[in-house]
Coordinates of C-alpha atoms in Angstrom, one line a residue:
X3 CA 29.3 13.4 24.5
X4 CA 26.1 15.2 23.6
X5 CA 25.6 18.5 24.6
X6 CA 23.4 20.5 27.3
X7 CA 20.2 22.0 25.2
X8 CA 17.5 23.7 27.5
X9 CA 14.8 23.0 25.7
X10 CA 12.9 20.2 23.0
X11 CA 13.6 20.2 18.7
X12 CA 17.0 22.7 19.4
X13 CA 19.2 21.0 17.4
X14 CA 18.4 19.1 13.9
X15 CA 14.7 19.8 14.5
X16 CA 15.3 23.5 15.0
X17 CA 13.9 25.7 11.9
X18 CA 17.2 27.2 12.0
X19 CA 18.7 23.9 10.9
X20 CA 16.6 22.3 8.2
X21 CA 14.8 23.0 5.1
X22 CA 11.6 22.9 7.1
X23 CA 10.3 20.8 4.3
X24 CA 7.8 17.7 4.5
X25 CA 9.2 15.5 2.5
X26 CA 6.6 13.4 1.1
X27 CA 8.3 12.5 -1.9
X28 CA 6.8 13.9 -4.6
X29 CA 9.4 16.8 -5.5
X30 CA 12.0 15.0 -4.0
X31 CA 13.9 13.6 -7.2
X32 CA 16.4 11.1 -5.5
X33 CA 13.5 9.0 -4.2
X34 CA 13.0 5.8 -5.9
X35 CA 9.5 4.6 -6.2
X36 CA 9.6 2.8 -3.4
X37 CA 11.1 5.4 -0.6
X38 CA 8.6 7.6 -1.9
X39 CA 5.2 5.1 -0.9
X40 CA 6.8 4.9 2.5
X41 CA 7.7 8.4 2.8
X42 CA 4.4 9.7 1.3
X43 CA 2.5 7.8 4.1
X44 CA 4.6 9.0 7.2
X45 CA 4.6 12.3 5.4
X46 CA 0.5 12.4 6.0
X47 CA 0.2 11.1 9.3
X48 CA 2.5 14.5 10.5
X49 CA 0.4 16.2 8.4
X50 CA -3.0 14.3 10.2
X51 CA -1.6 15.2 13.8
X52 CA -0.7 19.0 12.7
X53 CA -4.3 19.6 11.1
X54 CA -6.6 17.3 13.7
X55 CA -4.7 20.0 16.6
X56 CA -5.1 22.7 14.8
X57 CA -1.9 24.2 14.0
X58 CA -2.2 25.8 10.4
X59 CA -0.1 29.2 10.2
X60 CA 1.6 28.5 13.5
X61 CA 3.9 24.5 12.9
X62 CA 2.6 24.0 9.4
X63 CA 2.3 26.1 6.4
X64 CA 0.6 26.1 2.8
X65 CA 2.5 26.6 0.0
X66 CA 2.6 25.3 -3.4
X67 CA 5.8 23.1 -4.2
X68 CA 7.3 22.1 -7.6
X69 CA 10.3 20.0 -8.5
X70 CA 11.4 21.4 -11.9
X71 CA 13.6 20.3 -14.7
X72 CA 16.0 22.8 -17.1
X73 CA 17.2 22.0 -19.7
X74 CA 15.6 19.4 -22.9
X75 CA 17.9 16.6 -20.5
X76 CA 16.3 17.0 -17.5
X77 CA 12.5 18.0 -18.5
X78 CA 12.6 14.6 -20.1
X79 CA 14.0 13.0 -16.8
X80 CA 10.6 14.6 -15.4
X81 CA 8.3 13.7 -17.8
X82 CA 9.3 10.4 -17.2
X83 CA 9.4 10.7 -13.8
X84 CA 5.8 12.6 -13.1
X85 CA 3.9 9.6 -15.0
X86 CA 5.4 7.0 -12.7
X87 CA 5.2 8.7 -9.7
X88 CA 1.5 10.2 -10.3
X89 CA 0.6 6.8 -9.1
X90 CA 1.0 7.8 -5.8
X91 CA 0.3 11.2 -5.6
X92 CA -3.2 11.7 -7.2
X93 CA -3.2 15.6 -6.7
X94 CA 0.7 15.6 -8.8
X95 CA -0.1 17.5 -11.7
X96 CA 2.5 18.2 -14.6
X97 CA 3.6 22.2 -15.2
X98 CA 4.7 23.6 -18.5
X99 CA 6.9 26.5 -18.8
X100 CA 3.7 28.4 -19.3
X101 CA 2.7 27.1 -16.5
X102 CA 5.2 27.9 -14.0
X103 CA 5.1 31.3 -15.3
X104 CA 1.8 31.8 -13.7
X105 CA 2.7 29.6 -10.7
X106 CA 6.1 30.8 -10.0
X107 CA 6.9 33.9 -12.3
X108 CA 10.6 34.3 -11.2
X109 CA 12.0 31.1 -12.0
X110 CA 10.8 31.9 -15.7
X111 CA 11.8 35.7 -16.1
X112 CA 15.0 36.7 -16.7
X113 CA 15.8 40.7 -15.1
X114 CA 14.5 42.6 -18.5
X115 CA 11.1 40.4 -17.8
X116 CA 11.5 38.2 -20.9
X117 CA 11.5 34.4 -20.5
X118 CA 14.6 32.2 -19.5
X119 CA 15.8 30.4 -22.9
X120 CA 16.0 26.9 -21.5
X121 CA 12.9 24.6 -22.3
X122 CA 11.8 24.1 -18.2
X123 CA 8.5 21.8 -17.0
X124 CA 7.7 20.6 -13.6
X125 CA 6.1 18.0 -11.2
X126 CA 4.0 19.4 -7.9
X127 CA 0.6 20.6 -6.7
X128 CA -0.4 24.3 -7.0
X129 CA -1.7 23.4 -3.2
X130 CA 0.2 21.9 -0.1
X131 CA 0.3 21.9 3.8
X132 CA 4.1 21.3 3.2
X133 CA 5.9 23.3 5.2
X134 CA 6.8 23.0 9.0
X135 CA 8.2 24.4 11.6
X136 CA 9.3 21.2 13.1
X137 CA 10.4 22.9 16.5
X138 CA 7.1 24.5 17.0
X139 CA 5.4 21.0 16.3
X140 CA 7.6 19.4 18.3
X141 CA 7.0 21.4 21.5
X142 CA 3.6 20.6 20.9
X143 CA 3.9 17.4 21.2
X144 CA 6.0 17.6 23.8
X145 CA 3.2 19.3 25.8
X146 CA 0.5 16.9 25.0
X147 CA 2.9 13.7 26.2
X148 CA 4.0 14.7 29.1
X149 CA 1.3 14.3 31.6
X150 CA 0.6 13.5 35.2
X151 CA 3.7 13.1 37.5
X152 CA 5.7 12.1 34.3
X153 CA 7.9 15.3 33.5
X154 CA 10.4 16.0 30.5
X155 CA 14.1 16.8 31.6
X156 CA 16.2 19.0 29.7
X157 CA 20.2 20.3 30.0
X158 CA 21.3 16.3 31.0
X159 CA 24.1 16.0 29.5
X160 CA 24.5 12.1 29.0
X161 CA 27.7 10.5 30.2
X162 CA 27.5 6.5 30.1
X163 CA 23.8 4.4 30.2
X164 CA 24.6 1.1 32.1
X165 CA 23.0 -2.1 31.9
X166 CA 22.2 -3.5 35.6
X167 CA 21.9 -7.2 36.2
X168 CA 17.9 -6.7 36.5
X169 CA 18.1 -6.1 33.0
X170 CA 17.1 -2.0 33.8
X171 CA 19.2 0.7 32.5
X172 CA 20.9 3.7 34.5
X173 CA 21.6 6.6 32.8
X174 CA 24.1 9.1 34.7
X175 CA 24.7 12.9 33.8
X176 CA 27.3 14.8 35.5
X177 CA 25.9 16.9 38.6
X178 CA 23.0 15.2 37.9
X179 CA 21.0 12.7 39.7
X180 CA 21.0 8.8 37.3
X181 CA 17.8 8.1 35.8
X182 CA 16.5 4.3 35.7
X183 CA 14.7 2.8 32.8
X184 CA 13.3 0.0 31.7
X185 CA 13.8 0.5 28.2
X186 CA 15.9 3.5 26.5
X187 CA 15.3 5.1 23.3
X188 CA 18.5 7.3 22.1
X189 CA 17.3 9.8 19.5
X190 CA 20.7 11.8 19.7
X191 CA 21.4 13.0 16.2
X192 CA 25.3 12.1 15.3
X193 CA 25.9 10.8 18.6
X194 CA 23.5 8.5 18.7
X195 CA 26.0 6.0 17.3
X196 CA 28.7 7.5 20.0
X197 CA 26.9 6.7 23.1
X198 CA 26.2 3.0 21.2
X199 CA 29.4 2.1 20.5
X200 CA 30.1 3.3 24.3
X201 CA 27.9 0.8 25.2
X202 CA 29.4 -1.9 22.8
X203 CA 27.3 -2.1 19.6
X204 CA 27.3 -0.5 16.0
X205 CA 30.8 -1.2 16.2
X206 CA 31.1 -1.9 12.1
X207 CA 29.6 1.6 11.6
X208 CA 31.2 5.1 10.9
X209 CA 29.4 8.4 10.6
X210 CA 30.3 11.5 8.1
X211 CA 29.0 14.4 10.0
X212 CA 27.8 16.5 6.6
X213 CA 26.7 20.0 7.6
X214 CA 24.3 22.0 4.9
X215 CA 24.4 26.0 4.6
X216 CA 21.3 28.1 3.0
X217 CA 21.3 31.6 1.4
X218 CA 18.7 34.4 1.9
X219 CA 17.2 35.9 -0.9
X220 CA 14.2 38.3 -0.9
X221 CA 10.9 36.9 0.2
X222 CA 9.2 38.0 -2.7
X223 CA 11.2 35.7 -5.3
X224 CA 9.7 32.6 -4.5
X225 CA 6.0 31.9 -3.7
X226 CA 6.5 28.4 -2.7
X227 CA 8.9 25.8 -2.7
X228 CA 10.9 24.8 -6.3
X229 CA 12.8 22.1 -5.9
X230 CA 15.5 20.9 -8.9
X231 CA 16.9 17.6 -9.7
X232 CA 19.2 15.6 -7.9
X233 CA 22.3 14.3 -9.9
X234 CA 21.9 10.7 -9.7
X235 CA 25.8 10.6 -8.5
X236 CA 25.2 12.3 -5.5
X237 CA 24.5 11.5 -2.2
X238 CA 23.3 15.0 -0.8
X239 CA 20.5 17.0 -1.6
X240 CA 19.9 19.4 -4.7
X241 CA 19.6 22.9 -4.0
X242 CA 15.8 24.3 -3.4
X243 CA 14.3 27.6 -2.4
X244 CA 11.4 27.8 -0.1
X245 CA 9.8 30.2 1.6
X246 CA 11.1 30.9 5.5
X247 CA 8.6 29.7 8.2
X248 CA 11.3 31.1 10.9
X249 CA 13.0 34.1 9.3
X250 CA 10.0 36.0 8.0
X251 CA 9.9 37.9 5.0
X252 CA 12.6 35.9 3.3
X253 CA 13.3 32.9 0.9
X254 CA 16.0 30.8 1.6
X255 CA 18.3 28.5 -0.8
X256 CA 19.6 25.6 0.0
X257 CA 21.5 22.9 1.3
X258 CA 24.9 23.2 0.4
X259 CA 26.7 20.4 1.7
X260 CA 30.2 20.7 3.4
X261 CA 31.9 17.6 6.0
X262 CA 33.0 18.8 9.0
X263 CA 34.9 16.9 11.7
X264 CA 32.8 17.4 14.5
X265 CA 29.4 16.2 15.5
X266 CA 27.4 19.0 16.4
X267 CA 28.3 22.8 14.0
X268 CA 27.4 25.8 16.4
X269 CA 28.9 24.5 19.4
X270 CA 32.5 24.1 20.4
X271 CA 33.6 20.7 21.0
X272 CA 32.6 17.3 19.6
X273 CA 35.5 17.2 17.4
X274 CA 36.9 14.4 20.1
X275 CA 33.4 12.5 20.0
X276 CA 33.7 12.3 15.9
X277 CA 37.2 10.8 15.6
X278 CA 35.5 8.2 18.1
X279 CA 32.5 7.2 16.2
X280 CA 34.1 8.2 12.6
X281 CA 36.5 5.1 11.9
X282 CA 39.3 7.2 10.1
X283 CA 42.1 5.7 9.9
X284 CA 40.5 2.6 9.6
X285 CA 41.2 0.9 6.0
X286 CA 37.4 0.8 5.6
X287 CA 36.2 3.8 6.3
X288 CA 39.4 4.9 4.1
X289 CA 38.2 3.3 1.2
X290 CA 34.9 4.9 1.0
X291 CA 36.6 8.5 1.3
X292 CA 38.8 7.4 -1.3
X293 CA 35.8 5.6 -3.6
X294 CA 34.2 9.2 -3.2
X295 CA 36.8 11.5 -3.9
X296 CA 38.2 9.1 -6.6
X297 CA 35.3 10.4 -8.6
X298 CA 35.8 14.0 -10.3
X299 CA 32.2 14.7 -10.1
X300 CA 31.3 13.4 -6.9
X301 CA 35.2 15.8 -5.8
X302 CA 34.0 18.9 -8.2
X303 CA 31.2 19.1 -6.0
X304 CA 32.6 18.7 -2.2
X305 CA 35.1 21.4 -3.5
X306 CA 32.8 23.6 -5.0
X307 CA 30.6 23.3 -1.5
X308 CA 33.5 24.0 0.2
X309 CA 34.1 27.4 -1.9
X310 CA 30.8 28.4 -0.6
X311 CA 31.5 28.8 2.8
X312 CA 34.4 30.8 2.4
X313 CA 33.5 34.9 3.2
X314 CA 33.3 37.3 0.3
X315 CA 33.5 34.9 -2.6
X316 CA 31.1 32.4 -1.4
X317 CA 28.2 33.2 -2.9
X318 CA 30.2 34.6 -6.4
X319 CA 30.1 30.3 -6.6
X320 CA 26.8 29.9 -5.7
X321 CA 25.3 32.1 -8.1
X322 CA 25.0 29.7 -10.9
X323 CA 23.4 26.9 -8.4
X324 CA 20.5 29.9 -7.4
X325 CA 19.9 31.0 -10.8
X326 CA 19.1 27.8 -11.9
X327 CA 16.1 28.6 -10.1
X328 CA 16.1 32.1 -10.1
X329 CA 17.6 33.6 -13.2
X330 CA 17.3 36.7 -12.9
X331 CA 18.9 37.2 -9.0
X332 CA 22.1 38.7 -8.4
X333 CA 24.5 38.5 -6.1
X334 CA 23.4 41.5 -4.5
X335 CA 20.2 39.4 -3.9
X336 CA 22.1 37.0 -2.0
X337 CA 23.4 37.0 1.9
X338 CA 24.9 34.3 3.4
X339 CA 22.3 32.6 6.0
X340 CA 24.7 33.0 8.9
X341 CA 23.7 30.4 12.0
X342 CA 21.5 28.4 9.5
X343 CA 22.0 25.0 8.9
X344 CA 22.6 21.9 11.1
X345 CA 24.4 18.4 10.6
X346 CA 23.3 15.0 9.3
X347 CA 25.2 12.1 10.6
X348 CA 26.0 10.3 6.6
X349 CA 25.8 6.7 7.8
X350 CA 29.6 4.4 6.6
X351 CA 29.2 0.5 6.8
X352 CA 32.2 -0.8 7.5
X353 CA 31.4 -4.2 6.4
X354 CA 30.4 -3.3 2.9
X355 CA 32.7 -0.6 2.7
X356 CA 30.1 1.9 1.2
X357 CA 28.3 5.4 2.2
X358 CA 24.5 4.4 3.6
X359 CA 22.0 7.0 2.8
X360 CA 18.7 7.0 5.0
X361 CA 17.9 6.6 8.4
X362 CA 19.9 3.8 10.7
X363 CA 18.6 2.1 13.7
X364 CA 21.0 -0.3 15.9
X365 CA 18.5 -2.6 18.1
X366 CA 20.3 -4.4 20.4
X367 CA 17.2 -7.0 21.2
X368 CA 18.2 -6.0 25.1
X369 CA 15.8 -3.2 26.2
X370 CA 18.0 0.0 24.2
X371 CA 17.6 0.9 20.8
X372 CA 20.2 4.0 18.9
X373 CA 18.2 5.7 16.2
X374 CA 20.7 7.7 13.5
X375 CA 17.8 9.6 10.9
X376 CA 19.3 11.9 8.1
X377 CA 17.1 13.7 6.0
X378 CA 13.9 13.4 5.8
X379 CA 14.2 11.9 9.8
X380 CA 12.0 15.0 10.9
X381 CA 9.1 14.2 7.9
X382 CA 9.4 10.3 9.2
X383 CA 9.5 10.9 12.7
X384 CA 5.2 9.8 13.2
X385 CA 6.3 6.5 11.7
X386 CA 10.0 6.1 13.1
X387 CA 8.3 6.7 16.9
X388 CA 5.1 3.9 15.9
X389 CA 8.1 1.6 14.8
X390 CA 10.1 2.4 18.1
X391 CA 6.1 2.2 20.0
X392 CA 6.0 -1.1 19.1
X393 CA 9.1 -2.7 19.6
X394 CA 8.8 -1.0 23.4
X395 CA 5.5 -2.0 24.1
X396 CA 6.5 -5.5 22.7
X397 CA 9.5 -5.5 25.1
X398 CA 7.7 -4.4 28.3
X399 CA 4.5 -6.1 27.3
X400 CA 2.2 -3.3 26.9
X401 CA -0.7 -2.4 25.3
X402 CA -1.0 0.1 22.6
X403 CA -4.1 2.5 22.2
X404 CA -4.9 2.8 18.5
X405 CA -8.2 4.3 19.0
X406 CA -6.0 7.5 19.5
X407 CA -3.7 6.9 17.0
X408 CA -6.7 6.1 14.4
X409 CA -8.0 9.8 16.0
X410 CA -4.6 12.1 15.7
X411 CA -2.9 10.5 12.7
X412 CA -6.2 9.0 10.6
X413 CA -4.2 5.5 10.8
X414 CA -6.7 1.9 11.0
X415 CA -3.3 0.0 11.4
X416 CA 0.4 -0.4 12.4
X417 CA 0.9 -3.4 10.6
X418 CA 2.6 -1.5 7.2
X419 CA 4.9 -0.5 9.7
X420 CA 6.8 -3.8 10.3
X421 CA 9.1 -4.7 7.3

């Protein structure tokens, strides 16, 4: 079952456990064209409500960010790539190796200050509010919700939600008084789809808890955030380096990408809770492990992640992956982020028998909806609550006050918001 946390934004949302990136799709290469328009738009609406409150240099930071490509293969993946997407982004501009040396002067020079070999361009803006700090935002908002004699509880540790013959909900904790509701939202991370299929539903899904590790390098490597290209084979995200918003004075790079059978990675237990809501042993869940490892590429690469992890030689492995962006670091630049980096429930569909990437939201259509958001779910969390506002106030019959919305997140209309 989910575990006791004191406080708001303390697990996937703490800084601690993400890349504390807003992903609005521009340097994010494993976006199609598509997931970028949406993302771009729930990107600015965080962006909207951090600026209209005022919280520059305390939940969100400016920095510029880049995705670049090495190599003549990749730079002409980018080229390709910055003309289609500059569509959506009018501020995109293109960088040439020239370029980035001015920009970002490390990811050109090599240690003896001459320039790296490889032919490298990229794809960003020289200025962004792209960085967050999405426990400090969340707080935040947390603060300005919670109003009157409504009150946020905290360290209720959720045992069962039951659904009473009026149609309400109880929802009991242990030594804790139940709670009654209406209608219940469950924005549990990875067991959000255990306390669903408690209750009966998302029965034909899995979940591949898929924890990511960072590295430290010195803070004066990186000016902003560089980003590199995602292999088109893989479902995780390519290693980037980005400047710390919560260990100061540091750069960190990251995700590596490592499954783990448990659903929550600093705390003991939950290993019980992922055999539940996992499906191994199941002949299709078993085929998409097999359909992923049968691939040498997609295997090179679990394996290789899980050589990171392992003390001493760890980051003698991870070298090449941070001089790709770095060329001239050495391993003595490099320290193992210990206590850094969370989980992301990988979504498995049983019925097609294939890995889901992106967010997953079981609606029962009876007053409870189970939310599942991977990466970028902290980025798309304005437009994942609007979505989850609607259907509520649809449910309940309530009325929803745009003139707020329209003030905090500079939106006329929810309608792009129902697919």
């Amino acid at each position: 079952m989910p575990l006791l946390y004191p406080l708001p934004a303390t697990l996937s949302s703490s800084g601690n456990n993400n890349s504390q990136t807003i992903h609005a799709g521009d340097i994010e290469t494993n976006y199609t064209f598509e997931k970028a328009k949406k993302v771009a738009r729930s990107a600015e609406m965080l962006v909207s409500y951090a600026l209209f409150h005022q919280l520059q240099n305390k939940s969100i930071f400016e920095y510029q960010k880049m995705a670049i490509g090495v190599g003549d293969k990749e730079v002409e993946f980018m080229q390709k790539r910055h003309e289609e997407f500059k569509g959506i982004y009018p501020k995109l501009e293109f960088f040439t190796k020239e370029d980035i040396k001015e920009i970002e002067p490390n990811v050109i020079k090599l240690a003896d200050g001459s320039d790296r070999a490889e032919n490298v361009v990229g794809s960003g803006t020289r200025k962004s509010f792209c960085a967050m700090d999405f426990c400090s935002v969340a707080h935040h908002m947390v603060e300005k919700s919670v109003f009157g004699e409504h009150q946020a509880i905290f360290n209720y540790q959720v045992q069962d939600i039951i659904k009473q013959g009026d149609g309400r909900y109880t929802i009991r904790a242990k030594g804790k008084e139940p709670l009654s509701a209406s209608f219940v939202l469950v924005n549990a991370g990875a067991h959000s789809l255990f306390l669903a299929q408690n209750m009966g539903f998302g029965l034909d899904l899995g979940c591949l808890p898929v924890a990511g590790s960072f590295f430290f390098i010195p803070g004066d490597k990186l000016r902003g955030k560089v980003y590199t290209v995602q292999h088109p084979k893989l479902p995780f995200a390519a290693i980037h380096g980005d400047p710390d918003v919560v260990a100061k004075g540091k750069n960190r790079l990251g995700p590596t990408a490592l499954s783990l059978p448990k659903l929550e990675r600093f705390k003991p237990g939950t290993y019980l809770d992922f055999f539940k809501t996992s499906g191994f042993g199941e002949a299709a869940t078993t085929k998409i492990i097999w359909d992923l490892f049968s691939d040498s590429e997609i295997r090179n690469y679990i394996l290789r992640n899980f050589l990171y992890e392992v003390p001493m030689i760890g980051k003698r492995f991870f070298i090449k992956e941070a001089q790709k962006i770095i060329p001239s670091i050495t391993l003595e630049d490099l320290t193992y982020a210990s206590g850094f980096g969370g989980i992301r429930p990988q979504v498995l569909d049983k019925k097609t028998k294939k890995l889901v990437l992106g967010e997953k939201k079981i609606k029962s259509g009876e007053g409870i909806t189970f939310n599942m958001t991977p990466s970028p779910g902290a980025t798309s969390c304005m437009r994942n609550a609007l979505i989850d506002m609607i259907e509520i106030a649809e449910y309940l019959n309530a009325t929803i006050k745009m003139d707020i919305i329209k003030t905090e997140l500079n939106e006329e209309s929810l309608e792009w918001l129902v697919d």
